[in-house]
Short mmCIF file of N, CA and C in Angstrom, two decimals:
data_model
loop_
_atom_site.label_atom_id
_atom_site.label_comp_id
_atom_site.label_asym_id
_atom_site.label_seq_id
_atom_site.Cartn_x
_atom_site.Cartn_y
_atom_site.Cartn_z
N CYS F 29 -15.61 -5.15 4.46
CA CYS F 29 -16.04 -6.06 3.39
C CYS F 29 -15.72 -7.50 3.83
N GLY F 30 -16.72 -8.36 3.81
CA GLY F 30 -16.56 -9.73 4.26
C GLY F 30 -15.53 -10.52 3.48
N VAL F 31 -15.53 -10.37 2.15
CA VAL F 31 -14.58 -11.11 1.33
C VAL F 31 -13.16 -10.65 1.64
N ALA F 32 -12.96 -9.35 1.72
CA ALA F 32 -11.63 -8.81 2.01
C ALA F 32 -11.12 -9.33 3.36
N ASN F 33 -11.97 -9.31 4.36
CA ASN F 33 -11.56 -9.80 5.68
C ASN F 33 -11.22 -11.29 5.66
N MET F 34 -12.02 -12.06 4.94
CA MET F 34 -11.76 -13.49 4.86
C MET F 34 -10.42 -13.76 4.17
N LEU F 35 -10.14 -13.03 3.10
CA LEU F 35 -8.87 -13.20 2.40
C LEU F 35 -7.69 -12.74 3.26
N ARG F 36 -7.87 -11.66 3.99
CA ARG F 36 -6.82 -11.19 4.91
C ARG F 36 -6.52 -12.24 5.97
N GLU F 37 -7.57 -12.84 6.52
CA GLU F 37 -7.39 -13.88 7.54
C GLU F 37 -6.60 -15.06 6.98
N ARG F 38 -6.70 -15.27 5.68
CA ARG F 38 -5.97 -16.37 5.04
C ARG F 38 -4.57 -15.95 4.61
N GLY F 39 -4.19 -14.69 4.91
CA GLY F 39 -2.82 -14.24 4.64
C GLY F 39 -2.62 -13.45 3.37
N PHE F 40 -3.69 -13.13 2.65
CA PHE F 40 -3.57 -12.35 1.43
C PHE F 40 -3.56 -10.86 1.74
N ARG F 41 -2.77 -10.11 0.98
CA ARG F 41 -2.83 -8.65 1.06
C ARG F 41 -4.02 -8.22 0.22
N VAL F 42 -4.88 -7.37 0.77
CA VAL F 42 -6.13 -7.01 0.11
C VAL F 42 -6.32 -5.50 0.15
N GLN F 43 -6.73 -4.96 -0.98
CA GLN F 43 -7.10 -3.55 -1.06
C GLN F 43 -8.51 -3.48 -1.62
N VAL F 44 -9.37 -2.67 -1.00
CA VAL F 44 -10.74 -2.50 -1.46
C VAL F 44 -10.83 -1.19 -2.23
N TYR F 45 -11.42 -1.24 -3.43
CA TYR F 45 -11.58 -0.03 -4.25
C TYR F 45 -12.36 1.01 -3.47
N PRO F 46 -11.88 2.27 -3.44
CA PRO F 46 -12.46 3.27 -2.54
C PRO F 46 -13.80 3.88 -2.94
N ASP F 47 -14.23 3.71 -4.19
CA ASP F 47 -15.46 4.35 -4.66
C ASP F 47 -16.37 3.37 -5.37
N VAL F 48 -17.60 3.81 -5.60
CA VAL F 48 -18.53 3.04 -6.43
C VAL F 48 -18.37 3.58 -7.85
N ASP F 49 -17.74 2.79 -8.71
CA ASP F 49 -17.48 3.18 -10.09
C ASP F 49 -17.76 2.01 -11.01
N LYS F 50 -17.74 2.29 -12.30
CA LYS F 50 -17.90 1.23 -13.29
C LYS F 50 -16.73 0.26 -13.17
N ILE F 51 -17.00 -0.99 -13.52
CA ILE F 51 -16.01 -2.05 -13.35
C ILE F 51 -14.73 -1.77 -14.15
N GLY F 52 -14.87 -1.18 -15.34
CA GLY F 52 -13.70 -0.87 -16.15
C GLY F 52 -12.75 0.08 -15.45
N LYS F 53 -13.29 1.06 -14.77
CA LYS F 53 -12.47 2.00 -14.02
C LYS F 53 -11.77 1.30 -12.86
N GLN F 54 -12.45 0.35 -12.25
CA GLN F 54 -11.85 -0.42 -11.16
C GLN F 54 -10.73 -1.32 -11.67
N PHE F 55 -10.92 -1.91 -12.85
CA PHE F 55 -9.86 -2.73 -13.45
C PHE F 55 -8.64 -1.86 -13.79
N ASN F 56 -8.86 -0.67 -14.31
CA ASN F 56 -7.75 0.24 -14.61
C ASN F 56 -6.98 0.60 -13.34
N TYR F 57 -7.69 0.85 -12.27
CA TYR F 57 -7.09 1.15 -10.97
C TYR F 57 -6.17 0.00 -10.54
N ALA F 58 -6.68 -1.21 -10.63
CA ALA F 58 -5.91 -2.39 -10.25
C ALA F 58 -4.69 -2.57 -11.15
N SER F 59 -4.88 -2.37 -12.43
CA SER F 59 -3.80 -2.54 -13.39
C SER F 59 -2.66 -1.55 -13.14
N LYS F 60 -3.00 -0.30 -12.89
CA LYS F 60 -1.99 0.73 -12.63
C LYS F 60 -1.20 0.44 -11.37
N ARG F 61 -1.78 -0.27 -10.43
CA ARG F 61 -1.12 -0.58 -9.17
C ARG F 61 -0.52 -1.99 -9.15
N ASN F 62 -0.51 -2.63 -10.32
CA ASN F 62 0.03 -3.99 -10.45
C ASN F 62 -0.62 -4.98 -9.50
N ILE F 63 -1.93 -4.82 -9.31
CA ILE F 63 -2.70 -5.76 -8.50
C ILE F 63 -2.99 -6.97 -9.38
N PRO F 64 -2.54 -8.16 -8.98
CA PRO F 64 -2.64 -9.31 -9.88
C PRO F 64 -4.02 -9.93 -10.02
N TYR F 65 -4.87 -9.82 -9.00
CA TYR F 65 -6.20 -10.45 -9.04
C TYR F 65 -7.26 -9.48 -8.54
N VAL F 66 -8.41 -9.50 -9.19
CA VAL F 66 -9.53 -8.65 -8.80
C VAL F 66 -10.73 -9.54 -8.52
N TRP F 67 -11.32 -9.35 -7.34
CA TRP F 67 -12.53 -10.09 -6.97
C TRP F 67 -13.74 -9.31 -7.44
N ILE F 68 -14.71 -10.02 -8.01
CA ILE F 68 -15.93 -9.40 -8.54
C ILE F 68 -17.12 -10.08 -7.87
N ALA F 69 -17.94 -9.29 -7.21
CA ALA F 69 -19.14 -9.81 -6.55
C ALA F 69 -20.31 -9.79 -7.53
N SER F 70 -21.16 -10.80 -7.45
CA SER F 70 -22.36 -10.85 -8.27
C SER F 70 -23.35 -9.79 -7.80
N ARG F 71 -23.98 -9.13 -8.73
CA ARG F 71 -25.00 -8.14 -8.37
C ARG F 71 -26.28 -8.81 -7.90
N ASP F 72 -26.58 -9.96 -8.49
CA ASP F 72 -27.86 -10.62 -8.25
C ASP F 72 -27.84 -11.64 -7.12
N LYS F 73 -26.68 -12.27 -6.92
CA LYS F 73 -26.62 -13.37 -5.97
C LYS F 73 -25.55 -13.10 -4.91
N PRO F 74 -25.96 -12.92 -3.67
CA PRO F 74 -24.95 -12.72 -2.61
C PRO F 74 -24.09 -13.97 -2.46
N ASP F 75 -22.86 -13.75 -2.09
CA ASP F 75 -21.90 -14.84 -1.85
C ASP F 75 -21.49 -15.58 -3.11
N ILE F 76 -21.72 -14.99 -4.29
CA ILE F 76 -21.22 -15.55 -5.55
C ILE F 76 -20.16 -14.58 -6.07
N TYR F 77 -18.95 -15.11 -6.31
CA TYR F 77 -17.82 -14.26 -6.70
C TYR F 77 -17.08 -14.85 -7.88
N GLU F 78 -16.39 -13.96 -8.60
CA GLU F 78 -15.45 -14.36 -9.63
C GLU F 78 -14.15 -13.64 -9.36
N VAL F 79 -13.06 -14.23 -9.82
CA VAL F 79 -11.74 -13.62 -9.70
C VAL F 79 -11.19 -13.43 -11.10
N LYS F 80 -10.69 -12.23 -11.37
CA LYS F 80 -10.07 -11.95 -12.67
C LYS F 80 -8.57 -11.87 -12.48
N ASN F 81 -7.84 -12.64 -13.28
CA ASN F 81 -6.39 -12.58 -13.33
C ASN F 81 -6.05 -11.40 -14.23
N MET F 82 -5.46 -10.35 -13.70
CA MET F 82 -5.22 -9.13 -14.46
C MET F 82 -4.13 -9.31 -15.52
N GLU F 83 -3.27 -10.30 -15.35
CA GLU F 83 -2.20 -10.53 -16.33
C GLU F 83 -2.74 -11.26 -17.56
N THR F 84 -3.54 -12.31 -17.33
CA THR F 84 -4.01 -13.13 -18.44
C THR F 84 -5.40 -12.72 -18.93
N GLY F 85 -6.16 -12.02 -18.08
CA GLY F 85 -7.53 -11.65 -18.43
C GLY F 85 -8.54 -12.74 -18.12
N GLU F 86 -8.06 -13.90 -17.66
CA GLU F 86 -8.97 -15.00 -17.35
C GLU F 86 -9.80 -14.66 -16.11
N GLN F 87 -11.04 -15.10 -16.15
CA GLN F 87 -11.98 -14.84 -15.05
C GLN F 87 -12.74 -16.12 -14.76
N ALA F 88 -12.83 -16.47 -13.47
CA ALA F 88 -13.49 -17.71 -13.09
C ALA F 88 -14.16 -17.58 -11.74
N ALA F 89 -15.17 -18.40 -11.50
CA ALA F 89 -15.86 -18.44 -10.21
C ALA F 89 -14.87 -18.86 -9.13
N ALA F 90 -15.05 -18.29 -7.93
CA ALA F 90 -14.14 -18.61 -6.83
C ALA F 90 -14.83 -18.38 -5.48
N SER F 91 -14.30 -19.05 -4.48
CA SER F 91 -14.76 -18.89 -3.11
C SER F 91 -13.63 -18.29 -2.29
N PRO F 92 -13.88 -17.23 -1.50
CA PRO F 92 -12.80 -16.65 -0.71
C PRO F 92 -12.26 -17.59 0.36
N SER F 93 -13.00 -18.62 0.70
CA SER F 93 -12.52 -19.55 1.73
C SER F 93 -11.57 -20.62 1.18
N THR F 94 -11.58 -20.83 -0.14
CA THR F 94 -10.74 -21.89 -0.71
C THR F 94 -9.83 -21.43 -1.84
N TRP F 95 -10.02 -20.24 -2.37
CA TRP F 95 -9.27 -19.78 -3.53
C TRP F 95 -7.78 -19.70 -3.26
N ALA F 96 -7.01 -20.06 -4.28
CA ALA F 96 -5.56 -19.90 -4.26
C ALA F 96 -5.12 -19.45 -5.65
N PRO F 97 -4.14 -18.54 -5.70
CA PRO F 97 -3.68 -18.05 -7.02
C PRO F 97 -3.02 -19.14 -7.85
#
């Protein structure tokens, strides 16, 4: 996954969800593992992403090349 690799190169620990599932199931997976941020890719537009803060629930547009928690 391009985003995961880019974030790893920037020093972030990254885990990619292992299956194609509904987003709610993926959020539950992240929550159970205390994963603080979840990256969401746009279905319609390549290279458009959002990051969800799992603690606050806030979600905002982000770029993997510049994002910081």
